[in-house]
C-alpha positions in Angstrom: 13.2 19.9 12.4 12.2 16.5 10.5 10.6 18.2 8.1 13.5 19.5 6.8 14.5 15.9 6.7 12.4 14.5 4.6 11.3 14.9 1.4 8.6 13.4 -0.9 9.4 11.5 -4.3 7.1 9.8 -6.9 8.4 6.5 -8.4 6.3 7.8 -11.9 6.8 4.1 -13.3 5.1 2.6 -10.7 2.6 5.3 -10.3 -0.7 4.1 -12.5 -2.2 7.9 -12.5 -4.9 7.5 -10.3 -4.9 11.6 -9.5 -5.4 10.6 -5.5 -2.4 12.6 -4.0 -2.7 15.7 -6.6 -6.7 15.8 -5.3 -5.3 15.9 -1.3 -2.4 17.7 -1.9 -3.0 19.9 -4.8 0.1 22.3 -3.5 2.3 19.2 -3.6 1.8 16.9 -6.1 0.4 17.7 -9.9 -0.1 15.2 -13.2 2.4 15.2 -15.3 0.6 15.7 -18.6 2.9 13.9 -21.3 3.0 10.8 -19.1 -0.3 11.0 -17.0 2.0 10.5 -13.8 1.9 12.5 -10.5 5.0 14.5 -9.6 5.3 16.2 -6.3 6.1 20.2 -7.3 6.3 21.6 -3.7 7.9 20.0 -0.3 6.0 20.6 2.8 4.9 23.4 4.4 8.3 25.5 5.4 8.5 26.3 2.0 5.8 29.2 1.2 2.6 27.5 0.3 2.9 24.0 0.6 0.6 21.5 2.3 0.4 20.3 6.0 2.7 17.2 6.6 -0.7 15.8 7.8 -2.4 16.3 4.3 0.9 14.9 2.5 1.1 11.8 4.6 -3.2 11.5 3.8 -1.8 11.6 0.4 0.6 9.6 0.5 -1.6 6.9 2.0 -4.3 7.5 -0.5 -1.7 5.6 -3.6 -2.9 2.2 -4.2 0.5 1.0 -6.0 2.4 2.9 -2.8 4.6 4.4 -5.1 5.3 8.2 -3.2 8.3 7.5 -1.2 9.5 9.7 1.9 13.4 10.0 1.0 16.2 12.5 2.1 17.4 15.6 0.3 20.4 13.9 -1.1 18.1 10.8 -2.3 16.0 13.5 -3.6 18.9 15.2 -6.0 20.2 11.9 -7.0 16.7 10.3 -8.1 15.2 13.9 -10.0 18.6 13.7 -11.5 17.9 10.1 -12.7 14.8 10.7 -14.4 14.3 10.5 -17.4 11.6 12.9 -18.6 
């Protein structure tokens, strides 16, 4: 299905830790503590106990600096890979 398609990834420089998308989906996305940044934790709902795609994309469209990006699973590897912290 195309939820298995797409994934959701935090740009955590652009992101300005507004705590938005960890209030709407608080079984995706949680503040990082060390850097005050949201990280998503948790895909969508095919994995046990994750959010609705409908409360991720309400979420997602809650970030004022539009920094949560819908990406693929290999964009996914390669950009957690890159991070730094």
């Amino acid at each position: 299905g195309a939820a298995l398609d797409r994934f959701v990834y935090v740009d955590e420089a652009t992101c300005i830790g507004c705590t938005n998308c960890a209030t709407v989906a608080r079984s995706t996305f949680f503040m990082e503590q060390m850097y005050g940044r949201a990280r998503a934790f948790r895909q969508a709902s095919f994995l046990s106990g994750g959010d609705s795609e409908d409360t991720i994309a309400e979420a997602v469209a809650t970030c004022p600096v539009d920094c949560i990006w819908y990406v693929s699973w290999d964009d996914l590897v390669a950009l957690e890979t890159e991070r730094k912290y």
